[in-house]
């Protein structure tokens, strides 16, 4: 963000003569102003506590922090987000890890805004409804699929729409579509299926009649925004030919309020096991990830990757002018926790 050059007068400490700095391209109300006008006398003769100054800005509330809207008879939730600097990678583009975090955040805000989920319930889990809370149930991700046509850049404003649909007898599917707010261009599409798990026994659970009645008014009858992508039904092994891997240890910061490793953290685990040549010359454009088992903190993991061709393992060298596919497994003590497939497009050419 560029700072406008300004004429400088020699500031006199303790007087309002220090010039203001305004951000170029921002309205006056949004400009950042830095000056010493609040310092009425030299430090040597007195000091005011920061608590003595009263903000002149209106109260910051959830409503004016994030503009949200319901479309399609209230069944489609729309919000916007600004791509922050810490969400961007070395190429100035938003990373897949933070894309998935934004998708997850919109899911929670959708449930809260439509009244399906109440806030202030403590450690009840992500998006836990009243009927789920009574039965010690939480949502867990079963399968996530993300397709990126173009990653947004730092400081871009993204419009995000999401809605939920029925998906089988004991799960539901969430759809997302993200567009560039300025151009309207589609950037990202994603679908995710969620299942129920008992937070005490850690076993999967069925939809009860009361929960179905609770969620039915919010389901939209629509086709998935993406065609479902099947993952290769093959577990990778450490000593498999042409298989690359990295050893990892889960951290406390990877845990979420469901008391297991957050689903977005596995994206970084997958990338850690991806060959460096792929990371340097290709850009991740698709990921399909299936979550098989839970994982907790301080577990040793192995992130394995293997090139694919037409969904069949292929050991031929990668061709740099075409998309490539990789198959991934995340293992812990030989047990497969996650199985994934990624598609990569060349960065240049």
Tab-separated table of C-alpha atoms in Angstrom:
chain	number	residue	atom	x	y	z
A	1	UNK	CA	0.000	0.000	0.000
A	2	UNK	CA	1.591	3.283	-1.148
A	3	UNK	CA	2.046	6.265	1.162
A	4	UNK	CA	1.470	9.698	-0.383
A	5	UNK	CA	4.443	12.013	-0.058
A	6	UNK	CA	3.726	15.151	1.979
A	7	UNK	CA	5.469	18.391	2.796
A	8	UNK	CA	7.205	18.252	6.143
A	9	UNK	CA	7.446	20.922	8.811
A	10	UNK	CA	9.818	20.439	11.663
A	11	UNK	CA	7.575	19.001	14.409
A	12	UNK	CA	7.583	20.594	17.832
A	13	UNK	CA	7.147	17.908	20.463
A	14	UNK	CA	3.960	18.405	22.458
A	15	UNK	CA	2.123	20.367	19.710
A	16	UNK	CA	-0.162	19.313	16.866
A	17	UNK	CA	2.361	20.102	14.161
A	18	UNK	CA	3.340	16.564	13.204
A	19	UNK	CA	1.954	15.948	9.675
A	20	UNK	CA	-0.652	13.284	8.984
A	21	UNK	CA	-0.039	10.228	6.822
A	22	UNK	CA	-2.889	9.244	4.501
A	23	UNK	CA	-3.108	6.019	2.510
A	24	UNK	CA	-3.384	6.527	-1.204
A	25	UNK	CA	-6.588	5.322	-2.838
A	26	UNK	CA	-8.537	5.127	0.419
A	27	UNK	CA	-11.471	7.396	1.342
A	28	UNK	CA	-10.761	10.040	3.948
A	29	UNK	CA	-12.794	8.174	6.575
A	30	UNK	CA	-10.675	5.083	6.086
A	31	UNK	CA	-7.320	6.863	6.021
A	32	UNK	CA	-4.772	6.086	8.667
A	33	UNK	CA	-3.805	9.271	10.489
A	34	UNK	CA	-0.747	9.419	12.703
A	35	UNK	CA	-0.042	12.616	14.620
A	36	UNK	CA	0.842	13.939	18.033
A	37	UNK	CA	-2.269	16.095	18.549
A	38	UNK	CA	-3.254	14.175	21.671
A	39	UNK	CA	-0.002	15.080	23.440
A	40	UNK	CA	-0.743	18.439	25.037
A	41	UNK	CA	2.499	18.870	26.928
A	42	UNK	CA	6.025	17.470	27.065
A	43	UNK	CA	6.505	14.060	28.621
A	44	UNK	CA	8.680	15.582	31.352
A	45	UNK	CA	5.748	17.503	32.828
A	46	UNK	CA	3.143	14.750	32.833
A	47	UNK	CA	1.834	11.557	31.266
A	48	UNK	CA	-1.679	10.386	30.422
A	49	UNK	CA	-2.705	6.753	30.575
A	50	UNK	CA	-3.990	5.219	27.337
A	51	UNK	CA	-7.269	4.589	29.199
A	52	UNK	CA	-7.796	8.360	29.428
A	53	UNK	CA	-8.383	8.673	25.684
A	54	UNK	CA	-11.878	7.971	24.341
A	55	UNK	CA	-12.308	6.620	20.802
A	56	UNK	CA	-14.297	8.851	18.463
A	57	UNK	CA	-15.118	5.947	16.162
A	58	UNK	CA	-18.510	4.155	16.307
A	59	UNK	CA	-18.667	0.898	18.191
A	60	UNK	CA	-17.199	-2.019	16.256
A	61	UNK	CA	-19.822	-4.732	15.923
A	62	UNK	CA	-20.099	-8.004	14.034
A	63	UNK	CA	-22.633	-6.382	11.701
A	64	UNK	CA	-20.355	-3.610	10.436
A	65	UNK	CA	-17.220	-5.754	10.519
A	66	UNK	CA	-18.586	-8.212	7.942
A	67	UNK	CA	-21.354	-7.527	5.422
A	68	UNK	CA	-23.492	-10.625	4.935
A	69	UNK	CA	-26.678	-11.382	3.029
A	70	UNK	CA	-29.111	-14.223	2.370
A	71	UNK	CA	-30.158	-15.042	-1.209
A	72	UNK	CA	-32.463	-17.570	-2.876
A	73	UNK	CA	-35.258	-17.393	-0.277
A	74	UNK	CA	-32.720	-17.309	2.531
A	75	UNK	CA	-31.009	-20.589	1.616
A	76	UNK	CA	-27.802	-19.155	0.133
A	77	UNK	CA	-25.448	-17.252	2.428
A	78	UNK	CA	-23.224	-14.548	0.951
A	79	UNK	CA	-20.315	-12.774	2.626
A	80	UNK	CA	-17.103	-11.010	1.661
A	81	UNK	CA	-13.552	-11.190	2.883
A	82	UNK	CA	-10.345	-9.275	2.283
A	83	UNK	CA	-7.219	-11.305	1.523
A	84	UNK	CA	-4.788	-10.442	4.313
A	85	UNK	CA	-1.018	-10.278	3.982
A	86	UNK	CA	-0.533	-13.265	6.316
A	87	UNK	CA	-2.866	-15.318	4.090
A	88	UNK	CA	-0.603	-14.785	1.076
A	89	UNK	CA	2.383	-16.821	-0.035
A	90	UNK	CA	5.683	-15.774	-1.663
A	91	UNK	CA	3.858	-15.187	-4.975
A	92	UNK	CA	1.452	-12.687	-3.349
A	93	UNK	CA	-1.414	-15.171	-3.847
A	94	UNK	CA	-3.678	-16.590	-1.167
A	95	UNK	CA	-2.535	-20.058	-0.112
A	96	UNK	CA	-4.716	-23.176	-0.198
A	97	UNK	CA	-4.460	-23.486	3.585
A	98	UNK	CA	-6.065	-20.083	4.112
A	99	UNK	CA	-8.610	-20.659	1.335
A	100	UNK	CA	-9.892	-23.663	3.261
A	101	UNK	CA	-9.866	-21.701	6.514
A	102	UNK	CA	-12.058	-19.035	4.905
A	103	UNK	CA	-14.450	-21.708	3.632
A	104	UNK	CA	-14.681	-23.163	7.113
A	105	UNK	CA	-15.287	-19.734	8.655
A	106	UNK	CA	-18.136	-19.003	6.238
A	107	UNK	CA	-19.734	-22.324	7.166
A	108	UNK	CA	-19.845	-21.316	10.827
A	109	UNK	CA	-21.066	-17.788	10.109
A	110	UNK	CA	-23.803	-19.194	7.878
A	111	UNK	CA	-25.112	-21.466	10.630
A	112	UNK	CA	-24.934	-18.674	13.211
A	113	UNK	CA	-26.623	-16.062	11.010
A	114	UNK	CA	-29.539	-18.308	10.046
A	115	UNK	CA	-30.128	-19.219	13.702
A	116	UNK	CA	-29.268	-22.895	13.393
A	117	UNK	CA	-26.298	-22.521	15.745
A	118	UNK	CA	-26.165	-20.406	18.878
A	119	UNK	CA	-23.017	-18.637	20.051
A	120	UNK	CA	-21.643	-18.756	23.562
A	121	UNK	CA	-22.093	-22.503	24.016
A	122	UNK	CA	-18.483	-23.110	25.015
A	123	UNK	CA	-16.548	-26.052	23.612
A	124	UNK	CA	-19.449	-27.664	21.779
A	125	UNK	CA	-17.687	-28.004	18.440
A	126	UNK	CA	-17.834	-26.311	15.052
A	127	UNK	CA	-21.397	-25.525	13.937
A	128	UNK	CA	-23.069	-27.657	16.607
A	129	UNK	CA	-26.866	-27.358	16.631
A	130	UNK	CA	-29.122	-27.604	19.684
A	131	UNK	CA	-30.080	-31.228	18.968
A	132	UNK	CA	-26.439	-32.156	18.417
A	133	UNK	CA	-25.393	-30.547	21.685
A	134	UNK	CA	-27.971	-32.598	23.592
A	135	UNK	CA	-26.494	-35.784	22.111
A	136	UNK	CA	-22.771	-34.895	22.370
A	137	UNK	CA	-22.450	-34.849	18.574
A	138	UNK	CA	-20.040	-32.830	16.447
A	139	UNK	CA	-19.519	-32.365	12.709
A	140	UNK	CA	-16.402	-33.845	11.123
A	141	UNK	CA	-15.238	-33.507	7.539
A	142	UNK	CA	-15.465	-36.712	5.522
A	143	UNK	CA	-14.370	-35.495	2.099
A	144	UNK	CA	-13.311	-32.098	0.750
A	145	UNK	CA	-12.817	-31.081	-2.860
A	146	UNK	CA	-11.498	-27.671	-3.947
A	147	UNK	CA	-10.977	-26.403	-7.516
A	148	UNK	CA	-9.072	-23.152	-7.997
A	149	UNK	CA	-9.382	-21.326	-11.318
A	150	UNK	CA	-7.350	-18.439	-9.935
A	151	UNK	CA	-6.054	-17.686	-6.454
A	152	UNK	CA	-6.981	-14.199	-5.215
A	153	UNK	CA	-4.111	-11.853	-4.426
A	154	UNK	CA	-3.262	-9.894	-1.313
A	155	UNK	CA	-5.751	-7.048	-0.673
A	156	UNK	CA	-8.355	-8.479	-3.099
A	157	UNK	CA	-11.973	-8.486	-1.951
A	158	UNK	CA	-13.645	-11.862	-2.501
A	159	UNK	CA	-17.383	-12.540	-2.625
A	160	UNK	CA	-18.223	-15.948	-1.192
A	161	UNK	CA	-21.530	-17.827	-1.445
A	162	UNK	CA	-22.331	-21.081	0.335
A	163	UNK	CA	-25.313	-23.393	0.842
A	164	UNK	CA	-26.054	-26.885	2.123
A	165	UNK	CA	-27.785	-29.898	0.557
A	166	UNK	CA	-28.774	-33.385	1.601
A	167	UNK	CA	-26.126	-35.994	0.878
A	168	UNK	CA	-27.078	-39.573	1.649
A	169	UNK	CA	-28.798	-40.703	4.830
A	170	UNK	CA	-26.209	-39.667	7.412
A	171	UNK	CA	-24.358	-36.658	6.013
A	172	UNK	CA	-24.847	-33.315	4.351
A	173	UNK	CA	-22.928	-31.554	1.581
A	174	UNK	CA	-21.827	-27.930	1.565
A	175	UNK	CA	-21.144	-25.980	-1.633
A	176	UNK	CA	-19.037	-22.845	-2.071
A	177	UNK	CA	-18.366	-20.488	-4.948
A	178	UNK	CA	-15.946	-17.562	-4.633
A	179	UNK	CA	-15.763	-14.640	-7.063
A	180	UNK	CA	-13.586	-11.595	-7.423
A	181	UNK	CA	-15.740	-8.769	-6.083
A	182	UNK	CA	-14.549	-6.265	-8.678
A	183	UNK	CA	-14.700	-8.359	-11.865
A	184	UNK	CA	-17.216	-11.048	-10.914
A	185	UNK	CA	-14.830	-13.733	-12.174
A	186	UNK	CA	-15.184	-17.162	-10.567
A	187	UNK	CA	-12.055	-17.914	-8.559
A	188	UNK	CA	-12.769	-20.997	-6.447
A	189	UNK	CA	-15.406	-23.738	-6.224
A	190	UNK	CA	-15.586	-26.328	-3.483
A	191	UNK	CA	-17.778	-29.069	-2.035
A	192	UNK	CA	-17.483	-30.848	1.293
A	193	UNK	CA	-19.391	-33.687	2.935
A	194	UNK	CA	-19.823	-33.737	6.723
A	195	UNK	CA	-20.733	-36.620	9.015
A	196	UNK	CA	-21.643	-36.838	12.695
A	197	UNK	CA	-19.320	-38.093	15.412
A	198	UNK	CA	-19.899	-38.578	19.127
A	199	UNK	CA	-17.339	-36.358	20.846
A	200	UNK	CA	-17.033	-38.722	23.827
A	201	UNK	CA	-16.844	-42.127	22.116
A	202	UNK	CA	-15.232	-40.685	18.921
A	203	UNK	CA	-17.453	-42.990	16.851
A	204	UNK	CA	-19.549	-41.969	13.845
A	205	UNK	CA	-23.255	-41.497	14.460
A	206	UNK	CA	-26.450	-41.565	12.406
A	207	UNK	CA	-28.778	-38.647	11.761
A	208	UNK	CA	-31.608	-38.766	14.267
A	209	UNK	CA	-35.133	-37.674	13.355
A	210	UNK	CA	-34.932	-34.567	15.548
A	211	UNK	CA	-31.735	-33.388	13.846
A	212	UNK	CA	-33.254	-33.929	10.401
A	213	UNK	CA	-36.250	-31.799	11.375
A	214	UNK	CA	-33.898	-29.144	12.716
A	215	UNK	CA	-31.833	-28.902	9.511
A	216	UNK	CA	-34.463	-29.567	6.821
A	217	UNK	CA	-35.576	-25.909	6.493
A	218	UNK	CA	-32.032	-24.897	5.520
A	219	UNK	CA	-31.363	-27.485	2.788
A	220	UNK	CA	-31.335	-26.269	-0.819
A	221	UNK	CA	-32.368	-28.784	-3.475
A	222	UNK	CA	-29.522	-28.397	-5.965
A	223	UNK	CA	-26.833	-30.308	-7.786
A	224	UNK	CA	-23.265	-30.122	-6.438
A	225	UNK	CA	-21.292	-27.209	-7.815
A	226	UNK	CA	-18.506	-29.656	-8.747
A	227	UNK	CA	-18.580	-33.121	-10.232
A	228	UNK	CA	-17.416	-35.448	-7.495
A	229	UNK	CA	-13.828	-36.599	-7.956
A	230	UNK	CA	-12.927	-40.124	-6.923
A	231	UNK	CA	-9.646	-40.790	-5.166
A	232	UNK	CA	-7.373	-43.672	-6.119
A	233	UNK	CA	-8.152	-46.611	-3.819
A	234	UNK	CA	-4.547	-47.286	-2.945
A	235	UNK	CA	-2.574	-46.796	0.239
A	236	UNK	CA	0.991	-45.623	-0.274
A	237	UNK	CA	3.948	-47.181	1.542
A	238	UNK	CA	7.210	-45.621	2.678
A	239	UNK	CA	9.443	-47.814	0.525
A	240	UNK	CA	7.226	-47.772	-2.567
A	241	UNK	CA	9.093	-47.083	-5.825
A	242	UNK	CA	9.118	-43.380	-6.854
A	243	UNK	CA	7.358	-42.408	-3.637
A	244	UNK	CA	8.630	-39.280	-1.862
A	245	UNK	CA	7.889	-38.535	1.760
A	246	UNK	CA	8.488	-36.143	4.638
A	247	UNK	CA	8.354	-36.818	8.372
A	248	UNK	CA	6.249	-34.456	10.491
A	249	UNK	CA	5.046	-34.021	14.056
A	250	UNK	CA	1.619	-32.548	14.795
A	251	UNK	CA	1.658	-29.406	16.921
A	252	UNK	CA	-0.579	-27.969	19.590
A	253	UNK	CA	-1.426	-25.138	17.192
A	254	UNK	CA	-2.921	-27.706	14.777
A	255	UNK	CA	-5.693	-28.634	17.236
A	256	UNK	CA	-9.211	-27.233	16.896
A	257	UNK	CA	-12.140	-27.091	19.320
A	258	UNK	CA	-13.137	-30.639	18.341
A	259	UNK	CA	-9.926	-31.723	20.104
A	260	UNK	CA	-8.275	-33.165	17.008
A	261	UNK	CA	-6.064	-31.886	14.206
A	262	UNK	CA	-7.985	-29.369	12.120
A	263	UNK	CA	-8.831	-30.495	8.599
A	264	UNK	CA	-7.036	-27.486	7.057
A	265	UNK	CA	-3.730	-28.497	8.687
A	266	UNK	CA	-3.660	-31.653	6.578
A	267	UNK	CA	-3.344	-29.456	3.496
A	268	UNK	CA	0.040	-28.276	4.753
A	269	UNK	CA	0.961	-31.862	5.649
A	270	UNK	CA	0.219	-32.899	2.056
A	271	UNK	CA	2.341	-30.064	0.684
A	272	UNK	CA	5.264	-30.971	2.956
A	273	UNK	CA	5.412	-34.390	1.293
A	274	UNK	CA	5.142	-33.003	-2.249
A	275	UNK	CA	8.398	-33.041	-4.280
A	276	UNK	CA	10.208	-29.698	-4.208
A	277	UNK	CA	10.426	-29.646	-8.023
A	278	UNK	CA	6.631	-29.711	-8.199
A	279	UNK	CA	6.226	-26.944	-5.616
A	280	UNK	CA	8.728	-24.720	-7.454
A	281	UNK	CA	7.451	-25.226	-11.015
A	282	UNK	CA	3.730	-25.910	-10.602
A	283	UNK	CA	0.757	-24.337	-8.892
A	284	UNK	CA	-1.825	-26.332	-6.950
A	285	UNK	CA	-5.140	-26.053	-8.815
A	286	UNK	CA	-7.211	-28.937	-7.405
A	287	UNK	CA	-7.248	-31.012	-4.274
A	288	UNK	CA	-9.526	-33.841	-3.211
A	289	UNK	CA	-8.921	-35.074	0.302
A	290	UNK	CA	-10.635	-37.876	2.199
A	291	UNK	CA	-10.339	-38.004	5.980
A	292	UNK	CA	-10.148	-41.569	7.281
A	293	UNK	CA	-9.061	-41.339	10.925
A	294	UNK	CA	-8.517	-38.730	13.616
A	295	UNK	CA	-5.151	-37.440	14.717
A	296	UNK	CA	-4.060	-35.612	17.861
A	297	UNK	CA	-1.117	-33.530	19.028
A	298	UNK	CA	2.510	-34.799	19.130
A	299	UNK	CA	1.855	-37.626	16.674
A	300	UNK	CA	4.606	-38.525	14.234
A	301	UNK	CA	3.371	-38.513	10.645
A	302	UNK	CA	4.710	-39.482	7.251
A	303	UNK	CA	3.444	-37.497	4.263
A	304	UNK	CA	3.824	-39.577	1.084
A	305	UNK	CA	3.406	-38.515	-2.566
A	306	UNK	CA	3.451	-40.451	-5.835
A	307	UNK	CA	2.933	-39.250	-9.454
A	308	UNK	CA	-0.243	-40.420	-11.206
A	309	UNK	CA	-1.416	-40.591	-14.790
A	310	UNK	CA	-5.061	-41.244	-15.649
A	311	UNK	CA	-5.641	-42.344	-12.053
A	312	UNK	CA	-3.074	-45.118	-12.449
A	313	UNK	CA	0.358	-44.997	-10.839
A	314	UNK	CA	2.860	-43.977	-13.495
A	315	UNK	CA	6.625	-43.799	-12.964
A	316	UNK	CA	7.420	-41.847	-16.147
A	317	UNK	CA	9.148	-38.453	-15.742
A	318	UNK	CA	6.920	-35.412	-15.295
A	319	UNK	CA	6.256	-33.338	-18.417
A	320	UNK	CA	6.608	-29.637	-17.677
A	321	UNK	CA	4.070	-28.334	-20.245
A	322	UNK	CA	1.053	-30.263	-18.932
A	323	UNK	CA	-0.895	-30.686	-15.723
A	324	UNK	CA	0.296	-33.410	-13.400
A	325	UNK	CA	-1.492	-35.422	-10.733
A	326	UNK	CA	-0.141	-36.665	-7.442
A	327	UNK	CA	-1.534	-39.256	-5.074
A	328	UNK	CA	-0.967	-38.670	-1.344
A	329	UNK	CA	-1.224	-40.598	1.911
A	330	UNK	CA	-0.719	-39.334	5.461
A	331	UNK	CA	0.355	-42.165	7.768
A	332	UNK	CA	0.866	-42.503	11.513
A	333	UNK	CA	2.446	-45.742	12.770
A	334	UNK	CA	1.496	-47.332	9.464
A	335	UNK	CA	-2.183	-46.339	9.811
A	336	UNK	CA	-3.557	-44.189	6.993
A	337	UNK	CA	-5.201	-41.014	8.306
A	338	UNK	CA	-5.783	-39.149	5.051
A	339	UNK	CA	-5.838	-40.010	1.363
A	340	UNK	CA	-5.682	-37.238	-1.223
A	341	UNK	CA	-5.212	-36.383	-4.875
A	342	UNK	CA	-3.801	-33.103	-6.169
A	343	UNK	CA	-3.651	-31.563	-9.650
A	344	UNK	CA	-0.896	-29.099	-10.486
A	345	UNK	CA	-0.641	-26.666	-13.418
A	346	UNK	CA	2.617	-25.196	-14.754
A	347	UNK	CA	3.500	-21.795	-13.318
A	348	UNK	CA	4.980	-20.585	-16.599
A	349	UNK	CA	4.404	-21.299	-20.239
